CSV table of C-alpha atoms in Angstrom, one decimal:
chain,number,residue,atom,x,y,z
A,1,MET,CA,0.4,-53.4,203.8
A,2,ARG,CA,3.3,-50.6,204.6
A,3,VAL,CA,2.6,-48.2,202.6
A,4,ALA,CA,5.7,-45.8,203.0
A,5,ILE,CA,5.4,-42.3,202.2
A,6,ILE,CA,8.5,-40.0,200.9
A,7,ASP,CA,8.8,-36.7,202.7
A,8,CYS,CA,10.8,-34.6,200.4
A,9,GLY,CA,10.6,-31.7,201.9
A,10,ALA,CA,8.0,-30.1,199.1
A,11,GLY,CA,4.9,-32.8,199.2
A,12,ASN,CA,1.0,-32.2,200.5
A,13,LEU,CA,1.7,-34.7,203.1
A,14,HIS,CA,-1.6,-34.4,205.3
A,15,SER,CA,-4.0,-34.3,202.3
A,16,VAL,CA,-2.0,-37.8,201.2
A,17,ARG,CA,-1.8,-39.3,204.4
A,18,LYS,CA,-5.5,-38.5,204.9
A,19,ALA,CA,-6.4,-39.7,201.7
A,20,PHE,CA,-4.6,-43.1,202.2
A,21,HIS,CA,-6.0,-43.6,205.4
A,22,ARG,CA,-9.4,-43.3,204.4
A,23,VAL,CA,-8.9,-45.9,201.4
A,24,MET,CA,-6.5,-48.4,203.8
A,25,PRO,CA,-7.3,-51.6,205.8
A,26,VAL,CA,-6.9,-50.9,209.1
A,27,ASP,CA,-4.0,-53.4,210.5
A,28,ALA,CA,-2.1,-51.8,207.1
A,29,GLN,CA,0.4,-49.1,208.6
A,30,LEU,CA,1.5,-46.6,207.3
A,31,ASP,CA,4.6,-43.8,207.2
A,32,ILE,CA,6.1,-40.9,206.4
A,33,VAL,CA,10.2,-41.5,205.6
A,34,THR,CA,12.9,-39.5,205.4
A,35,ASP,CA,15.3,-42.5,206.1
A,36,ALA,CA,16.4,-44.9,202.9
A,37,ASP,CA,16.3,-47.8,204.9
A,38,ALA,CA,12.8,-47.5,205.6
A,39,LEU,CA,12.0,-48.6,202.0
A,40,ASN,CA,13.4,-51.9,202.8
A,41,ASN,CA,10.4,-53.8,204.2
A,42,VAL,CA,7.6,-51.7,202.9
A,43,THR,CA,5.4,-53.0,200.2
A,44,HIS,CA,3.9,-49.8,198.8
A,45,ILE,CA,6.3,-46.2,197.8
A,46,VAL,CA,4.6,-43.1,197.5
A,47,LEU,CA,6.2,-40.1,196.4
A,48,PRO,CA,4.5,-36.8,196.3
A,49,GLY,CA,5.5,-33.1,195.3
A,50,VAL,CA,4.3,-29.8,195.0
A,51,GLY,CA,6.0,-26.7,193.7
A,52,ALA,CA,9.2,-26.3,191.8
A,53,PHE,CA,11.2,-29.5,189.9
A,54,ALA,CA,14.4,-28.0,191.0
A,55,ASP,CA,13.5,-27.9,194.9
A,56,CYS,CA,11.8,-31.1,194.7
A,57,MET,CA,15.0,-32.8,193.6
A,58,ARG,CA,17.1,-31.3,195.8
A,59,GLY,CA,14.6,-32.2,198.6
A,60,LEU,CA,14.9,-36.1,197.7
A,61,ASN,CA,18.6,-36.0,196.5
A,62,ALA,CA,19.1,-33.9,200.0
A,63,LEU,CA,17.7,-37.3,202.0
A,64,PRO,CA,21.1,-39.8,202.3
A,65,GLY,CA,20.5,-43.2,200.0
A,66,MET,CA,16.9,-42.1,199.2
A,67,ARG,CA,17.6,-41.5,195.5
A,68,ASP,CA,19.5,-45.6,195.2
A,69,ALA,CA,16.7,-47.4,197.5
A,70,LEU,CA,14.2,-46.1,194.9
A,71,GLN,CA,16.6,-47.4,192.4
A,72,GLN,CA,17.2,-50.5,194.0
A,73,HIS,CA,13.3,-51.2,195.1
A,74,VAL,CA,11.6,-49.7,192.4
A,75,ARG,CA,13.1,-48.7,189.1
A,76,TYR,CA,14.7,-51.8,189.2
A,77,GLY,CA,12.6,-53.8,191.8
A,78,THR,CA,9.3,-54.5,191.8
A,79,THR,CA,7.2,-52.7,194.9
A,80,PRO,CA,4.7,-50.7,193.8
A,81,PHE,CA,5.0,-47.2,193.4
A,82,LEU,CA,2.7,-44.0,193.4
A,83,GLY,CA,4.4,-40.7,192.0
A,84,ILE,CA,1.9,-37.5,192.1
A,85,CYS,CA,2.2,-33.7,190.8
A,86,VAL,CA,5.7,-33.3,191.3
A,87,GLY,CA,6.2,-36.3,192.2
A,88,MET,CA,5.4,-37.5,188.6
A,89,GLN,CA,7.5,-34.5,186.5
A,90,MET,CA,10.4,-36.2,188.6
A,91,LEU,CA,10.4,-39.4,187.1
A,92,PHE,CA,11.7,-37.8,183.7
A,93,GLU,CA,15.0,-37.0,182.1
A,94,ARG,CA,14.9,-32.9,182.5
A,95,GLY,CA,12.8,-30.7,184.1
A,96,HIS,CA,12.9,-27.0,182.9
A,97,GLU,CA,11.3,-24.9,185.1
A,98,HIS,CA,14.2,-21.7,186.6
A,99,GLY,CA,17.3,-23.6,184.2
A,100,THR,CA,17.2,-26.9,183.0
A,101,HIS,CA,17.8,-30.1,186.2
A,102,GLU,CA,18.0,-33.4,185.3
A,103,GLY,CA,15.3,-35.8,187.1
A,104,LEU,CA,15.7,-39.4,187.9
A,105,GLY,CA,14.9,-40.5,184.1
A,106,TRP,CA,13.1,-43.2,184.7
A,107,PHE,CA,10.6,-42.5,181.7
A,108,GLN,CA,11.3,-41.0,178.7
A,109,GLY,CA,10.7,-36.9,178.1
A,110,ASP,CA,11.5,-33.4,179.4
A,111,VAL,CA,8.5,-31.5,181.7
A,112,ARG,CA,8.4,-28.3,179.8
A,113,LYS,CA,6.0,-24.9,181.2
A,114,ILE,CA,2.3,-25.8,179.5
A,115,THR,CA,1.4,-23.7,176.4
A,116,PRO,CA,-2.9,-23.3,176.2
A,117,THR,CA,-3.3,-23.1,172.2
A,118,ASP,CA,-5.9,-21.0,173.8
A,119,ALA,CA,-5.0,-17.7,175.1
A,120,ALA,CA,-7.9,-17.0,177.2
A,121,LEU,CA,-6.4,-20.6,178.9
A,122,ARG,CA,-4.5,-19.1,181.8
A,123,VAL,CA,-1.5,-21.0,183.5
A,124,PRO,CA,-1.0,-22.5,186.3
A,125,HIS,CA,-3.8,-25.0,184.7
A,126,MET,CA,-5.8,-25.2,188.0
A,127,GLY,CA,-9.0,-26.9,188.6
A,128,TRP,CA,-11.2,-29.8,187.4
A,129,ASN,CA,-10.5,-31.5,184.0
A,130,ARG,CA,-11.5,-34.3,182.8
A,131,LEU,CA,-9.2,-37.3,182.1
A,132,GLN,CA,-8.9,-39.4,179.1
A,133,GLN,CA,-7.7,-42.9,179.0
A,134,ARG,CA,-5.6,-43.6,177.1
A,135,GLN,CA,-4.3,-47.4,177.7
A,136,GLN,CA,-6.0,-50.3,179.3
A,137,SER,CA,-4.8,-50.3,183.0
A,138,PRO,CA,-6.2,-52.0,186.3
A,139,ILE,CA,-5.5,-48.3,187.7
A,140,PHE,CA,-8.9,-47.6,186.2
A,141,ASN,CA,-11.0,-50.2,187.9
A,142,GLY,CA,-14.1,-48.7,188.8
A,143,ILE,CA,-12.9,-44.9,186.9
A,144,SER,CA,-14.6,-43.8,184.0
A,145,ASP,CA,-13.6,-42.4,180.7
A,146,GLY,CA,-13.9,-38.8,181.3
A,147,ASP,CA,-14.8,-38.7,184.9
A,148,PHE,CA,-12.4,-35.5,186.7
A,149,THR,CA,-9.9,-35.1,188.4
A,150,TYR,CA,-8.2,-31.8,190.2
A,151,PHE,CA,-4.7,-30.7,189.1
A,152,VAL,CA,-3.1,-27.5,190.0
A,153,HIS,CA,0.0,-27.0,188.1
A,154,SER,CA,2.1,-25.0,185.0
A,155,TYR,CA,4.6,-27.7,184.0
A,156,ALA,CA,3.9,-30.7,182.4
A,157,ALA,CA,6.0,-34.1,181.0
A,158,THR,CA,6.5,-33.9,176.9
A,159,GLY,CA,8.1,-36.0,174.7
A,160,VAL,CA,7.1,-39.8,176.7
A,161,LYS,CA,6.5,-42.4,174.9
A,162,PRO,CA,2.8,-43.4,173.8
A,163,GLU,CA,2.5,-46.5,174.8
A,164,GLU,CA,3.5,-45.6,178.6
A,165,VAL,CA,0.8,-42.5,178.9
A,166,LEU,CA,-2.5,-44.1,180.9
A,167,ALA,CA,-4.3,-40.6,180.3
A,168,THR,CA,-3.9,-37.5,178.9
A,169,THR,CA,-6.7,-34.6,179.8
A,170,GLU,CA,-7.3,-31.4,177.4
A,171,TYR,CA,-6.1,-27.9,178.4
A,172,GLY,CA,-5.8,-26.2,175.7
A,173,GLY,CA,-4.2,-29.4,173.6
A,174,ASP,CA,-3.3,-32.8,175.0
A,175,ILE,CA,-1.5,-32.5,178.9
A,176,VAL,CA,0.0,-35.9,180.4
A,177,ALA,CA,-2.1,-35.9,182.9
A,178,MET,CA,-0.5,-40.2,183.8
A,179,VAL,CA,2.2,-42.5,183.0
A,180,GLY,CA,2.9,-45.8,183.9
A,181,ARG,CA,4.6,-49.0,183.5
A,182,GLY,CA,4.5,-52.5,185.0
A,183,HIS,CA,4.3,-51.5,188.6
A,184,ILE,CA,5.3,-47.7,188.6
A,185,VAL,CA,2.1,-45.3,188.0
A,186,ALA,CA,2.2,-41.3,188.2
A,187,SER,CA,-0.3,-39.3,188.2
A,188,GLN,CA,0.1,-35.2,187.2
A,189,PHE,CA,-3.3,-34.6,189.0
A,190,HIS,CA,-3.6,-34.9,192.7
A,191,PRO,CA,-5.7,-38.2,193.3
A,192,GLU,CA,-5.9,-37.1,196.6
A,193,LYS,CA,-7.8,-33.9,195.9
A,194,SER,CA,-9.5,-35.8,193.4
A,195,GLN,CA,-12.8,-37.3,195.8
A,196,THR,CA,-14.2,-40.2,194.8
A,197,THR,CA,-12.3,-40.8,191.8
A,198,GLY,CA,-9.0,-40.0,193.0
A,199,LEU,CA,-9.9,-42.3,196.6
A,200,THR,CA,-10.6,-45.0,193.8
A,201,MET,CA,-7.4,-44.4,192.4
A,202,ILE,CA,-5.5,-44.6,195.5
A,203,ARG,CA,-7.3,-48.4,196.6
A,204,ASN,CA,-7.1,-49.8,193.0
A,205,PHE,CA,-2.9,-48.8,193.6
A,206,LEU,CA,-2.6,-50.5,196.8
A,207,GLU,CA,-4.8,-53.9,195.8
A,208,GLY,CA,-2.4,-54.4,193.1
A,209,ALA,CA,-3.5,-52.0,190.1
């Protein structure tokens, strides 16, 4: 097992690496990578992101060949992929934070500011919320419908194909919490900060969910 965590300059890499090390086999290898060629021989790819959509996309595009390598190995290949927080948002067609910015376009949809129907709910959405599972997926092995995960975000995906929404959470309306298709899965919440539920999800990802 060789896991690559992509460093596009806007991710909580220490927490992500620590969480993966907790569940990985002792003989597995984990690397933080900025070199596109490093993806050639890995078994899993992880894309974390924290902050603004445009900044994360700019950081990813600044890594020579990385966007093309992701297309080759993930979108048109078979390497298991996990996107986290803005690393999930970047998979959509556009983000609308401080202007309109192009995403990777792997999933249909736009990333827009959360507008809770309850004015008492604050944005950013920060804290523990229940997951409502919308599709059956091995990523949920050992995880119960309604388990809590940890969110920190002001923007969320909209216009997503229903069959690609793995889970939602309720915050003044349904918010897309997870998307997935085939070997690609991504979460708006932070599995690395979601204690037992998050670690179980990471383990499922590594074991071929």
